[in-house]
Tab-separated table of N, CA and C and ligand atoms in Angstrom:
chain	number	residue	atom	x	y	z
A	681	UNK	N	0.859	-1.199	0.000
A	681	UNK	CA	0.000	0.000	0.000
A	681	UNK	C	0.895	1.250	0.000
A	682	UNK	N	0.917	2.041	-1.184
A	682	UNK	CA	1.343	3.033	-1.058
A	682	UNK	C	0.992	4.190	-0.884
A	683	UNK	N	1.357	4.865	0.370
A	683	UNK	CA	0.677	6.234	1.080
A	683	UNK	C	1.630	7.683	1.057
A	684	UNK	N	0.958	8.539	0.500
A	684	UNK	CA	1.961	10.132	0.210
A	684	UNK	C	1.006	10.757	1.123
A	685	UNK	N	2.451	11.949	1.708
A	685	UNK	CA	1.559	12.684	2.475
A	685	UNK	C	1.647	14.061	1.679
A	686	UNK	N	0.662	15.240	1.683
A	686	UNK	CA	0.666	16.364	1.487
A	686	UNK	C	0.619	17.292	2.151
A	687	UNK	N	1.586	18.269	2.860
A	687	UNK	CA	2.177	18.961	3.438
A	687	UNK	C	1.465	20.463	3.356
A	688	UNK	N	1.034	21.177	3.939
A	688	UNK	CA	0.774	22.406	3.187
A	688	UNK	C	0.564	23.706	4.569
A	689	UNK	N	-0.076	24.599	3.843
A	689	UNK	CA	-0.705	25.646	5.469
A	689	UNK	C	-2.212	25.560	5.185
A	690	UNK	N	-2.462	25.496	3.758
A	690	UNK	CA	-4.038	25.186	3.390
A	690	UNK	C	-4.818	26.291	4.237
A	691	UNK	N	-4.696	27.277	4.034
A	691	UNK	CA	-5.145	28.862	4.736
A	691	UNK	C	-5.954	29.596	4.379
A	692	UNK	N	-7.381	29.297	3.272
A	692	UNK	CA	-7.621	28.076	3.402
A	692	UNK	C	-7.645	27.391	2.347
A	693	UNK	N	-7.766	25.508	2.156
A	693	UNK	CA	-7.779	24.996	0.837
A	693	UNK	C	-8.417	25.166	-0.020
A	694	UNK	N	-7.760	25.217	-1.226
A	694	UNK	CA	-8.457	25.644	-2.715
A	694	UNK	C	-8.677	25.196	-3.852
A	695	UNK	N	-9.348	25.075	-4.594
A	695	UNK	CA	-9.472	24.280	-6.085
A	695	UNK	C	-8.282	23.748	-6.217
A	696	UNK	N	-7.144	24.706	-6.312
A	696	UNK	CA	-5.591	24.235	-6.609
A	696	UNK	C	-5.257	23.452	-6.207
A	697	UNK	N	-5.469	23.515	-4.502
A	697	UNK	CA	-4.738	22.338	-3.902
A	697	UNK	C	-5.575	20.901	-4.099
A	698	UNK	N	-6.963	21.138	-4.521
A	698	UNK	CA	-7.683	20.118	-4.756
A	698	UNK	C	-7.490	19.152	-5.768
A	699	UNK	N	-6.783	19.980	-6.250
A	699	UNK	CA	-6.732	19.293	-8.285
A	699	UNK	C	-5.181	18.515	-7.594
A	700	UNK	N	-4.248	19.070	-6.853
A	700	UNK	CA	-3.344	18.146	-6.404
A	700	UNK	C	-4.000	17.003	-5.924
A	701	UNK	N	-4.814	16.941	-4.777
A	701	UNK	CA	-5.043	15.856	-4.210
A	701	UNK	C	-5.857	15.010	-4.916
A	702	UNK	N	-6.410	15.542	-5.539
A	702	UNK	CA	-7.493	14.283	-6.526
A	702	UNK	C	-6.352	13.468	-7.769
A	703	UNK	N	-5.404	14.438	-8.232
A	703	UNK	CA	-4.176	13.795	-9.051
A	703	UNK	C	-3.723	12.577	-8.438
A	704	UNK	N	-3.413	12.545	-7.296
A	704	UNK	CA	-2.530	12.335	-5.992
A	704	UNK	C	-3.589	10.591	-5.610
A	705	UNK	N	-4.918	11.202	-5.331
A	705	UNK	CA	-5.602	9.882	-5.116
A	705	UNK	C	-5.705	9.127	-5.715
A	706	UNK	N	-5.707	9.463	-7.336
A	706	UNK	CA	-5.864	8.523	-8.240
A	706	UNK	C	-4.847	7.431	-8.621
A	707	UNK	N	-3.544	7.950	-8.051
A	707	UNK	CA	-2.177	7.236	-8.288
A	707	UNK	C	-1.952	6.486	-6.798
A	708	UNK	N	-1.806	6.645	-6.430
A	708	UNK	CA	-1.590	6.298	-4.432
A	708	UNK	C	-3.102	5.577	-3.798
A	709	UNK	N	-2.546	4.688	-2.850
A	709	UNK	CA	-3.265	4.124	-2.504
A	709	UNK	C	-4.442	5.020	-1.553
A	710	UNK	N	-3.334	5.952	-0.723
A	710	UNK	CA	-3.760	6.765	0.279
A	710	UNK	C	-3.014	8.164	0.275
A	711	UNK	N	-3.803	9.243	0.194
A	711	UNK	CA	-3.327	10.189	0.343
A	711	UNK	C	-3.767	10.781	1.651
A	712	UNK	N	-2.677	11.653	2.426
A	712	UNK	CA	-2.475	11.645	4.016
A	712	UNK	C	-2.121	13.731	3.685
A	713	UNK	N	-3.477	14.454	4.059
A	713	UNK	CA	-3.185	15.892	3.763
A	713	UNK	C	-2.609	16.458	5.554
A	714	UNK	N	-1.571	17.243	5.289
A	714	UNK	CA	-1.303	17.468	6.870
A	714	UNK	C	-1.256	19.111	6.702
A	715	UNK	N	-2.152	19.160	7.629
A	715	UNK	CA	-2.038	20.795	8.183
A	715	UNK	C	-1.370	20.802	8.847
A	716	UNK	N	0.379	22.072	8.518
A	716	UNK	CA	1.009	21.941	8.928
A	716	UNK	C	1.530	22.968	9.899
A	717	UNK	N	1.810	23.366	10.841
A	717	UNK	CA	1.909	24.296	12.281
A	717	UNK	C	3.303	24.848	11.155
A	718	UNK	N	3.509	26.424	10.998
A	718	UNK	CA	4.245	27.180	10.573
A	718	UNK	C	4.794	28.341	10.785
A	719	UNK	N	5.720	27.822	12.210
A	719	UNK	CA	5.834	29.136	12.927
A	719	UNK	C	6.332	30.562	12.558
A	720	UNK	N	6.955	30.225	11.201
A	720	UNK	CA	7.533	31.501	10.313
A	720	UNK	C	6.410	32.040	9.751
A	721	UNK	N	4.838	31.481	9.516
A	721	UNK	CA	4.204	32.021	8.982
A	721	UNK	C	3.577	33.078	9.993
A	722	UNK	N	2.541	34.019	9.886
A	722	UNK	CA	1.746	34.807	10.595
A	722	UNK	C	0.396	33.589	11.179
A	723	UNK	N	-0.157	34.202	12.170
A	723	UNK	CA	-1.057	33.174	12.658
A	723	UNK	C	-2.539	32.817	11.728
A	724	UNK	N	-2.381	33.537	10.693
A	724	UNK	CA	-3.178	33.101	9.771
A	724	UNK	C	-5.147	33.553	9.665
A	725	UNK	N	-6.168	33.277	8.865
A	725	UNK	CA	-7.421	33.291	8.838
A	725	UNK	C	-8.161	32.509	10.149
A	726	UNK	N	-7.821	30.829	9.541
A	726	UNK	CA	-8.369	30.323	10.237
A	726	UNK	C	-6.997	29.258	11.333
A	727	UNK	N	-7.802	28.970	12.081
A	727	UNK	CA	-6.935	27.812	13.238
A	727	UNK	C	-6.634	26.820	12.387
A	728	UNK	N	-5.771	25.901	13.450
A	728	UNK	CA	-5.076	24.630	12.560
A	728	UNK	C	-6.314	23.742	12.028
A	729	UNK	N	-7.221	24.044	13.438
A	729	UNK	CA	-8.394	22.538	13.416
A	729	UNK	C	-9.630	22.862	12.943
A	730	UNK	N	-9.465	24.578	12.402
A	730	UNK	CA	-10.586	24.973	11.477
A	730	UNK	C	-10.458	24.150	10.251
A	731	UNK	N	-9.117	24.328	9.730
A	731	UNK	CA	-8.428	24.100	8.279
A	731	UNK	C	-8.864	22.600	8.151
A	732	UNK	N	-8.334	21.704	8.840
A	732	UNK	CA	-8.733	20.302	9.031
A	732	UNK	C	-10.010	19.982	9.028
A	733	UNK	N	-10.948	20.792	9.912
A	733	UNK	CA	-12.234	20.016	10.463
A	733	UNK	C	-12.971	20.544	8.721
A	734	UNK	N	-12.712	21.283	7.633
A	734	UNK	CA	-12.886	21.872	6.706
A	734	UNK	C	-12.462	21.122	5.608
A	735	UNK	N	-11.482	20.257	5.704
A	735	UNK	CA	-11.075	19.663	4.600
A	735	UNK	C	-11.421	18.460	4.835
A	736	UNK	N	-12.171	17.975	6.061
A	736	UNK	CA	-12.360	16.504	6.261
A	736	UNK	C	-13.893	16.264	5.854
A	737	UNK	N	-14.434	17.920	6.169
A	737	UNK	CA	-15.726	17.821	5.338
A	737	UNK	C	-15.690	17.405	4.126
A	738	UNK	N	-14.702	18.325	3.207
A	738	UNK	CA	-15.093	18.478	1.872
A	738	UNK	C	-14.652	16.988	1.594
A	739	UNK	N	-13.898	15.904	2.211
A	739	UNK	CA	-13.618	14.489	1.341
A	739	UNK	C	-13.960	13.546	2.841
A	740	UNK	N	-15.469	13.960	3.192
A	740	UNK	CA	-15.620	13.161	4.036
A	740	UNK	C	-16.160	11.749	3.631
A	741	UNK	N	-16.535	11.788	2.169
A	741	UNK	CA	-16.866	10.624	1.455
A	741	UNK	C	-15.502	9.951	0.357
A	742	UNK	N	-14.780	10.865	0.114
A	742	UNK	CA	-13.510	9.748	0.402
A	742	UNK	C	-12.763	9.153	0.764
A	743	UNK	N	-12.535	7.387	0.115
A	743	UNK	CA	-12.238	6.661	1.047
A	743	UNK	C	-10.625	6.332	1.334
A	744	UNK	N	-9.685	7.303	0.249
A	744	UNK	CA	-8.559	7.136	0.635
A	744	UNK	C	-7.800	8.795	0.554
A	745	UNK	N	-8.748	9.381	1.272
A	745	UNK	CA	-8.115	10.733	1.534
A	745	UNK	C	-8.318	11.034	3.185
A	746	UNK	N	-7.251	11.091	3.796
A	746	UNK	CA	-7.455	11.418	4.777
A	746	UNK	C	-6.346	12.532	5.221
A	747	UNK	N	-6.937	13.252	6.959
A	747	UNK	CA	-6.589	14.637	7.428
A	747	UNK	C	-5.948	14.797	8.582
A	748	UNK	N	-4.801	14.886	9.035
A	748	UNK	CA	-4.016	15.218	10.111
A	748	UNK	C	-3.342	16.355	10.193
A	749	UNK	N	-3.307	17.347	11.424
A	749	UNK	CA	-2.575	18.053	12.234
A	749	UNK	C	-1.136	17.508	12.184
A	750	UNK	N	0.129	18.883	12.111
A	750	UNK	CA	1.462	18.315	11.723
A	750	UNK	C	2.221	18.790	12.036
A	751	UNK	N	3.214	19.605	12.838
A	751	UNK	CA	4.195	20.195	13.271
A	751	UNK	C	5.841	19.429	13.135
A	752	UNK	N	6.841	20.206	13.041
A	752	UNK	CA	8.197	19.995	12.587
A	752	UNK	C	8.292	19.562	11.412
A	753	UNK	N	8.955	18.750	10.992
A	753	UNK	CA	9.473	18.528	9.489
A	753	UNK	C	8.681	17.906	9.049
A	754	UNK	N	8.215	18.186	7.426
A	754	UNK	CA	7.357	17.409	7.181
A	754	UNK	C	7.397	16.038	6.845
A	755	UNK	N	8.973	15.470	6.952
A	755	UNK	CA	9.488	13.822	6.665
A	755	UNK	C	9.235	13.177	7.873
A	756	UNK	N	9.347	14.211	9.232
A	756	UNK	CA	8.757	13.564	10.247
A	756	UNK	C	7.188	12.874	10.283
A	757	UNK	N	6.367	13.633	9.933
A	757	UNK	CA	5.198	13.416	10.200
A	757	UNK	C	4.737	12.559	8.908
A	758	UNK	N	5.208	12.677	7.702
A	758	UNK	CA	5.504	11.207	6.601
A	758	UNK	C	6.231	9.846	7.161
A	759	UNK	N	6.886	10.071	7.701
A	759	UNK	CA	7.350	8.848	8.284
A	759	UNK	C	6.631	8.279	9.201
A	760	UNK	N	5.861	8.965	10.118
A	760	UNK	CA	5.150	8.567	11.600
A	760	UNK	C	3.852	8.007	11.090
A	761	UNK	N	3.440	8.543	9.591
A	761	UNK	CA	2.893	7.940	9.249
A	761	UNK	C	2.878	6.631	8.265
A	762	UNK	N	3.724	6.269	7.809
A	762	UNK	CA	4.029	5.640	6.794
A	762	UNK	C	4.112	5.518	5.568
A	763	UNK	N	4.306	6.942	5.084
A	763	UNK	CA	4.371	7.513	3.965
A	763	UNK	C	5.725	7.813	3.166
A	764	UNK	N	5.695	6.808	2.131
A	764	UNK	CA	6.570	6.599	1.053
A	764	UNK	C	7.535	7.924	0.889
A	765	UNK	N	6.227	9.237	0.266
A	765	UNK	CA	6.595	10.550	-0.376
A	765	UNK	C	6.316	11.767	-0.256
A	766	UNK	N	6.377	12.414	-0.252
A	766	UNK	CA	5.290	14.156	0.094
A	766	UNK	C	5.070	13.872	-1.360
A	767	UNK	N	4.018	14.956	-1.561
A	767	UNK	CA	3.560	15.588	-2.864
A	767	UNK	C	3.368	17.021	-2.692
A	768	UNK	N	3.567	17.574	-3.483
A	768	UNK	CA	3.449	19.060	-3.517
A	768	UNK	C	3.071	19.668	-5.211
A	769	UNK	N	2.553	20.895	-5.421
A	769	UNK	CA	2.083	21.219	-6.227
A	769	UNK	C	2.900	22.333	-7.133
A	770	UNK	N	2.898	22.427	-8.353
A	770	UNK	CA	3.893	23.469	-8.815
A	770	UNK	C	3.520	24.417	-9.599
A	771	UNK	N	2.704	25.399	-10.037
A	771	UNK	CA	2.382	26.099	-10.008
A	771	UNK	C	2.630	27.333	-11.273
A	772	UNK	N	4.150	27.106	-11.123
A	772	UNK	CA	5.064	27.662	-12.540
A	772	UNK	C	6.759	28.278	-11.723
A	773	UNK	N	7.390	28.193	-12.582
A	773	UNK	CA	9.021	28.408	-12.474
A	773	UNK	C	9.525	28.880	-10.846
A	774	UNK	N	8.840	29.534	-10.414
A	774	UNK	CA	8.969	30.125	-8.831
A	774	UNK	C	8.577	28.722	-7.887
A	775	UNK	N	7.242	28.533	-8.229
A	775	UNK	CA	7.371	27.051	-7.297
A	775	UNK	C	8.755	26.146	-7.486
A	776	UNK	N	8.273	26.103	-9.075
A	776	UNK	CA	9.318	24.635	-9.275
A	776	UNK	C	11.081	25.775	-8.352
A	777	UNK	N	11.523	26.480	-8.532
A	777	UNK	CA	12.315	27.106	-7.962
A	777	UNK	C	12.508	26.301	-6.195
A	778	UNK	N	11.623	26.784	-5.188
A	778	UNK	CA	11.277	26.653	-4.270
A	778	UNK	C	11.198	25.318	-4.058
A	779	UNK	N	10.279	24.482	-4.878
A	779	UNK	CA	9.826	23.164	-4.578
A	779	UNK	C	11.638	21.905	-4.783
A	780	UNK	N	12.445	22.070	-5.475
A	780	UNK	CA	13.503	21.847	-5.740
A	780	UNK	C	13.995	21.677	-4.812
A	781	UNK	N	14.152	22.903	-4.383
A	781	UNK	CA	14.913	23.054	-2.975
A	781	UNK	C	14.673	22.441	-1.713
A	782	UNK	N	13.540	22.384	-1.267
A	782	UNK	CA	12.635	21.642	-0.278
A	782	UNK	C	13.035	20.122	-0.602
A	783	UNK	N	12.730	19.687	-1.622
A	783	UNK	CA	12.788	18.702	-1.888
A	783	UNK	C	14.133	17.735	-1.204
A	784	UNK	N	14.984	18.632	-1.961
A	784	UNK	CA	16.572	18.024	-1.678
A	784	UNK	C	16.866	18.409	-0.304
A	785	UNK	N	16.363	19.107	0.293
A	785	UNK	CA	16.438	19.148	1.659
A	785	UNK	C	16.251	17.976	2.402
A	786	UNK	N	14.547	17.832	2.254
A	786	UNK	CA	13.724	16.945	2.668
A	786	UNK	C	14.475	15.486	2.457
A	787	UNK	N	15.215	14.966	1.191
A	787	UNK	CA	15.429	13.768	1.148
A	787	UNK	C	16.809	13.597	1.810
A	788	UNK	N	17.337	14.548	2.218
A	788	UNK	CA	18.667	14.898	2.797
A	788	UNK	C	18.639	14.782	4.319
A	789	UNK	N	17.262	15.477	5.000
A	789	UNK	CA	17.206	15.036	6.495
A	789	UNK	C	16.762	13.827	6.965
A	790	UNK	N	15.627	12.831	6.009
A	790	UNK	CA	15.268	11.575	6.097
A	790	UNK	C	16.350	10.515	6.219
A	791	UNK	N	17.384	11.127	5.568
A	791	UNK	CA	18.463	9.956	5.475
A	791	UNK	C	17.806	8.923	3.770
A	792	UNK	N	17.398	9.952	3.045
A	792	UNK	CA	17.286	9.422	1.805
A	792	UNK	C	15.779	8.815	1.661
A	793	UNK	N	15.261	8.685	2.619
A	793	UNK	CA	13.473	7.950	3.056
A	793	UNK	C	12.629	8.582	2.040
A	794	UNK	N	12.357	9.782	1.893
A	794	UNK	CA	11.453	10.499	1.768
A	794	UNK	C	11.728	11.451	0.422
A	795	UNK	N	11.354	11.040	-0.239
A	795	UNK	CA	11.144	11.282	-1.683
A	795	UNK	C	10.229	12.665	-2.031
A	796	UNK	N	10.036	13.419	-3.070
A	796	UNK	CA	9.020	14.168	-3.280
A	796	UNK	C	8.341	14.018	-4.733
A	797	UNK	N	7.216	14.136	-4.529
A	797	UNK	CA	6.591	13.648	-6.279
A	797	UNK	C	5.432	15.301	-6.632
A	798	UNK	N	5.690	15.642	-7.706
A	798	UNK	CA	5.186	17.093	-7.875
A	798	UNK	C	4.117	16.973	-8.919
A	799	UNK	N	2.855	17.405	-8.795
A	799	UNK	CA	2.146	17.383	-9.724
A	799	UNK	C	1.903	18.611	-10.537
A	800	UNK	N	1.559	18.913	-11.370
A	800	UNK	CA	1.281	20.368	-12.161
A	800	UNK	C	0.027	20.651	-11.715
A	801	UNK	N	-0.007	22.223	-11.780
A	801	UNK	CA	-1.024	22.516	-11.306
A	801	UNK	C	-2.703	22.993	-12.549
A	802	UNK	N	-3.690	22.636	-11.931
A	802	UNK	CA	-4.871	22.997	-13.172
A	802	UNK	C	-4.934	24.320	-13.869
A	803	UNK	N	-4.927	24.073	-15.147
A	803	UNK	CA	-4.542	25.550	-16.045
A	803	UNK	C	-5.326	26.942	-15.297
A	804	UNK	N	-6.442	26.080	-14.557
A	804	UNK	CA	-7.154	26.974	-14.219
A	804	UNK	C	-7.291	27.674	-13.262
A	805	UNK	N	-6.151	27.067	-12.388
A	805	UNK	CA	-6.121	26.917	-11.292
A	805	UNK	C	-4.604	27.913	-11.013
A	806	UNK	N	-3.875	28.142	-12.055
A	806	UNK	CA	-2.123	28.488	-12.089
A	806	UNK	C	-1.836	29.362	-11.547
A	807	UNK	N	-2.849	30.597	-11.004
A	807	UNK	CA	-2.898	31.588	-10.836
A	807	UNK	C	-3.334	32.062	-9.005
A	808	UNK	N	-3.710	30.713	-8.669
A	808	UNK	CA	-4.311	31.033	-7.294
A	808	UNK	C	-3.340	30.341	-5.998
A	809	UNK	N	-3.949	31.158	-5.392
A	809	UNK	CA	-3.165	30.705	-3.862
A	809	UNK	C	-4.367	31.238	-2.778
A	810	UNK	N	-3.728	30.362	-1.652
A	810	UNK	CA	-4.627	31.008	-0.328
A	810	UNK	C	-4.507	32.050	0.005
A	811	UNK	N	-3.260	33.028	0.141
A	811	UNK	CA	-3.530	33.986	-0.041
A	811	UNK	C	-4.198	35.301	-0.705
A	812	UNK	N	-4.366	35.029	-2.146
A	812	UNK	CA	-5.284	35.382	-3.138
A	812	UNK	C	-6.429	35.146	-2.552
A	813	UNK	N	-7.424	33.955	-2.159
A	813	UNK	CA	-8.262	33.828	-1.749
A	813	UNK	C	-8.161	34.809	-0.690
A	814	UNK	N	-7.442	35.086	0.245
A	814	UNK	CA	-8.248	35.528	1.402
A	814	UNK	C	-7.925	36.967	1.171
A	815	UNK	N	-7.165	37.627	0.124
A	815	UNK	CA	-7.254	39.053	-0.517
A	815	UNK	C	-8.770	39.395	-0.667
A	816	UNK	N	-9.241	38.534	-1.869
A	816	UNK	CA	-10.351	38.320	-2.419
A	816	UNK	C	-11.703	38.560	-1.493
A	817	UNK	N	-11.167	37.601	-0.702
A	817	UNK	CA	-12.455	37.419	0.427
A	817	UNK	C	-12.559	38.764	1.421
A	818	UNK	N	-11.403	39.352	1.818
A	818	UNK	CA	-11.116	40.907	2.949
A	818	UNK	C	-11.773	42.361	1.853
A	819	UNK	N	-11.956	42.150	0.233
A	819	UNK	CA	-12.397	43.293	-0.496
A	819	UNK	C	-14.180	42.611	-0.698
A	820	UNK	N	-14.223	41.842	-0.117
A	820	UNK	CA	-15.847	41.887	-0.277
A	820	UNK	C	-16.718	40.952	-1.066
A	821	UNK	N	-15.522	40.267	-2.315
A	821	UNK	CA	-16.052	39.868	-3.507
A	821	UNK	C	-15.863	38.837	-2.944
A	822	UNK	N	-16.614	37.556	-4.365
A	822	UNK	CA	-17.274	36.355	-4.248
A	822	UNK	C	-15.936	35.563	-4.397
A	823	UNK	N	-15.687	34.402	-3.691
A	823	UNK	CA	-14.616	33.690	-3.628
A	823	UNK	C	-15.342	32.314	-4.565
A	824	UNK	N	-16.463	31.928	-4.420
A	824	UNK	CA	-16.688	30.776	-4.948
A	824	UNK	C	-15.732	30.385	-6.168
A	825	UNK	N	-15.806	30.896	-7.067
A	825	UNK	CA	-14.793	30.301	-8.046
A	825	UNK	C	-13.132	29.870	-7.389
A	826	UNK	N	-12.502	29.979	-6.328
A	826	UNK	CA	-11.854	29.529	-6.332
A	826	UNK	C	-11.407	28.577	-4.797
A	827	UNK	N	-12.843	28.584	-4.035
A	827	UNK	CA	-13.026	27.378	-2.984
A	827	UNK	C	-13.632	26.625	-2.871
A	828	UNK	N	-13.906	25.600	-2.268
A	828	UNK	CA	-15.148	24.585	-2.171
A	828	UNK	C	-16.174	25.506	-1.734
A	829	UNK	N	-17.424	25.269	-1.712
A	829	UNK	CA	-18.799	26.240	-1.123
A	829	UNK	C	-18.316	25.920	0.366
A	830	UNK	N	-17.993	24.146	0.885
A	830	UNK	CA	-18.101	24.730	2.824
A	830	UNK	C	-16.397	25.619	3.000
A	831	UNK	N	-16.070	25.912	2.456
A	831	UNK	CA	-14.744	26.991	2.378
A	831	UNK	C	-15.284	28.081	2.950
A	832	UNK	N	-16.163	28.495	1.541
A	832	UNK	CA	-17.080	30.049	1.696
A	832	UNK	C	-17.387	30.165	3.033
A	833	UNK	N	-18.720	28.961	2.766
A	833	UNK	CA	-19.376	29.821	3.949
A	833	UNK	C	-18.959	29.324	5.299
A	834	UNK	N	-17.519	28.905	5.332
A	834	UNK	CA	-16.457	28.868	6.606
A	834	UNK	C	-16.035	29.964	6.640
A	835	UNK	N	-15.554	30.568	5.775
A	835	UNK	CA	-15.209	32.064	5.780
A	835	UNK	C	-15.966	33.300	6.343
A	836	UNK	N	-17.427	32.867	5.652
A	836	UNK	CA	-18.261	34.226	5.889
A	836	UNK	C	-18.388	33.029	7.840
A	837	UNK	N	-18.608	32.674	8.408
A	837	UNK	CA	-19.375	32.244	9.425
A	837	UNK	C	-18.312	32.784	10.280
A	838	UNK	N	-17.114	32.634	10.211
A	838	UNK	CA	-15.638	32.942	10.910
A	838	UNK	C	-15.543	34.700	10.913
A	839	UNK	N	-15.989	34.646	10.141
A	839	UNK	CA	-16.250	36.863	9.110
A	839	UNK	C	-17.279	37.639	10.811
A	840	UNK	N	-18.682	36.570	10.796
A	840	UNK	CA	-19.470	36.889	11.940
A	840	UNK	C	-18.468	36.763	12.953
A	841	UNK	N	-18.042	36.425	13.609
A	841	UNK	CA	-17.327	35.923	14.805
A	841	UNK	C	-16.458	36.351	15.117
A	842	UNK	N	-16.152	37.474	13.981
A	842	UNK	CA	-14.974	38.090	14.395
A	842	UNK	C	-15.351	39.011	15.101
B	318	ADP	P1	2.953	26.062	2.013
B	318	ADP	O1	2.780	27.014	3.145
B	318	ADP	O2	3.692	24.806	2.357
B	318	ADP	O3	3.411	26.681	0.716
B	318	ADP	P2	0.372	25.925	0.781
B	318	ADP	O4	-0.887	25.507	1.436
B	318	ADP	O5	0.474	27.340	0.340
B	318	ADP	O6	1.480	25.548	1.814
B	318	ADP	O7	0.705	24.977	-0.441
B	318	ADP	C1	0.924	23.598	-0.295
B	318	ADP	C2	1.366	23.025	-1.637
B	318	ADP	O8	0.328	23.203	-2.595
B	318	ADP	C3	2.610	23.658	-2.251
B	318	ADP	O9	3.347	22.644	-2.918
B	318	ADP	C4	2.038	24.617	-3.268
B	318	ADP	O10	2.942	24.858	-4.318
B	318	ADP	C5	0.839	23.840	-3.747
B	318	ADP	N1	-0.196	24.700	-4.312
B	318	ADP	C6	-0.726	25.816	-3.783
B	318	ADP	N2	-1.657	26.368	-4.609
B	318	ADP	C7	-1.689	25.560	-5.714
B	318	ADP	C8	-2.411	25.595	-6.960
B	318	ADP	N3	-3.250	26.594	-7.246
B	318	ADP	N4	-2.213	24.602	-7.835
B	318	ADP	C9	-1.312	23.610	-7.561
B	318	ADP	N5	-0.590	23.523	-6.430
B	318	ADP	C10	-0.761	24.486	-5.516
């Protein structure tokens, strides 16, 4: 059984990252998405276990996608789980830039374990990030085109509460 994990901040997840993971399921036995604790990042939209309890909705009917919470390296938490590879998404020349690098890192602290496998990202999709989304979402306008609907209206419900 072969299991990849996908690594990300998912801040929150998006078509993009979706079109990874559905790539990802179709090849792999199990795909393992980890929301990952990023202390260089800012504390973000939503919480770790918003992001999760959000993405476990949207593939709560699939049967080989599953959602974990993840802190330190991400070969750690591939390994703890039993995961072959990360996957990650590329986007155009700046990812692949970035993603390179990570990579050879990553197979460098495993002690060679932990592999990375990169999928391209949907034409349609080349252009977006979570951050974009949550630009998008702070000027008022409609995000649907580039989240799941329980995304949205995670967003607007989180929007009240603030
Ligand atoms: P990180 O903080 O690790 O960059 P992200 O949640 O921003 O986490 O992204 C996780 C992975 O998904 C990265 O490999 C990133 O390149 C990829 N990714 C992000 N947006 C897209 C997209 N629109 N299409 C394909 N891959 C994407």
């Amino acid at each position: 059984m072969t299991k990849v994990l996908y690594p990300g901040s998912f801040d929150p997840i998006t078509y993009g990252h979706m079109s990874v993971i559905e790539q990802a399921s179709d090849i792999f036995d199990e795909v393992i998405i980890a929301v990952m604790q990023n202390p260089l990042k800012n504390s973000g939209f939503f919480t770790l276990e918003e992001r999760q309890y959000l993405i476990e909705k949207i593939y709560e009917k699939a049967k080989n996608i599953k959602v974990v919470l993840g802190s330190g390296a991400s070969v750690d938490v591939a390994l703890k789980y039993g995961c072959k590879a990360l996957i990650r998404g590329l986007r155009g020349v700046t990812d692949f830039d970035s993603e390179i690098g990570l990579a050879t890192i990553n197979k460098s602290i495993s002690d060679g374990k932990i592999n990375t496998v990169c999928f391209f990202a949907d034409s349609a999709y080349q252009f977006l990030s979570s951050s974009v989304v949550r630009e998008i979402f702070n000027l008022g306008k409609d995000i649907n085109d580039y989240v799941h609907p329980i995304v949205s209206v995670g967003m607007q419900k989180k929007l009240k509460r603030r």
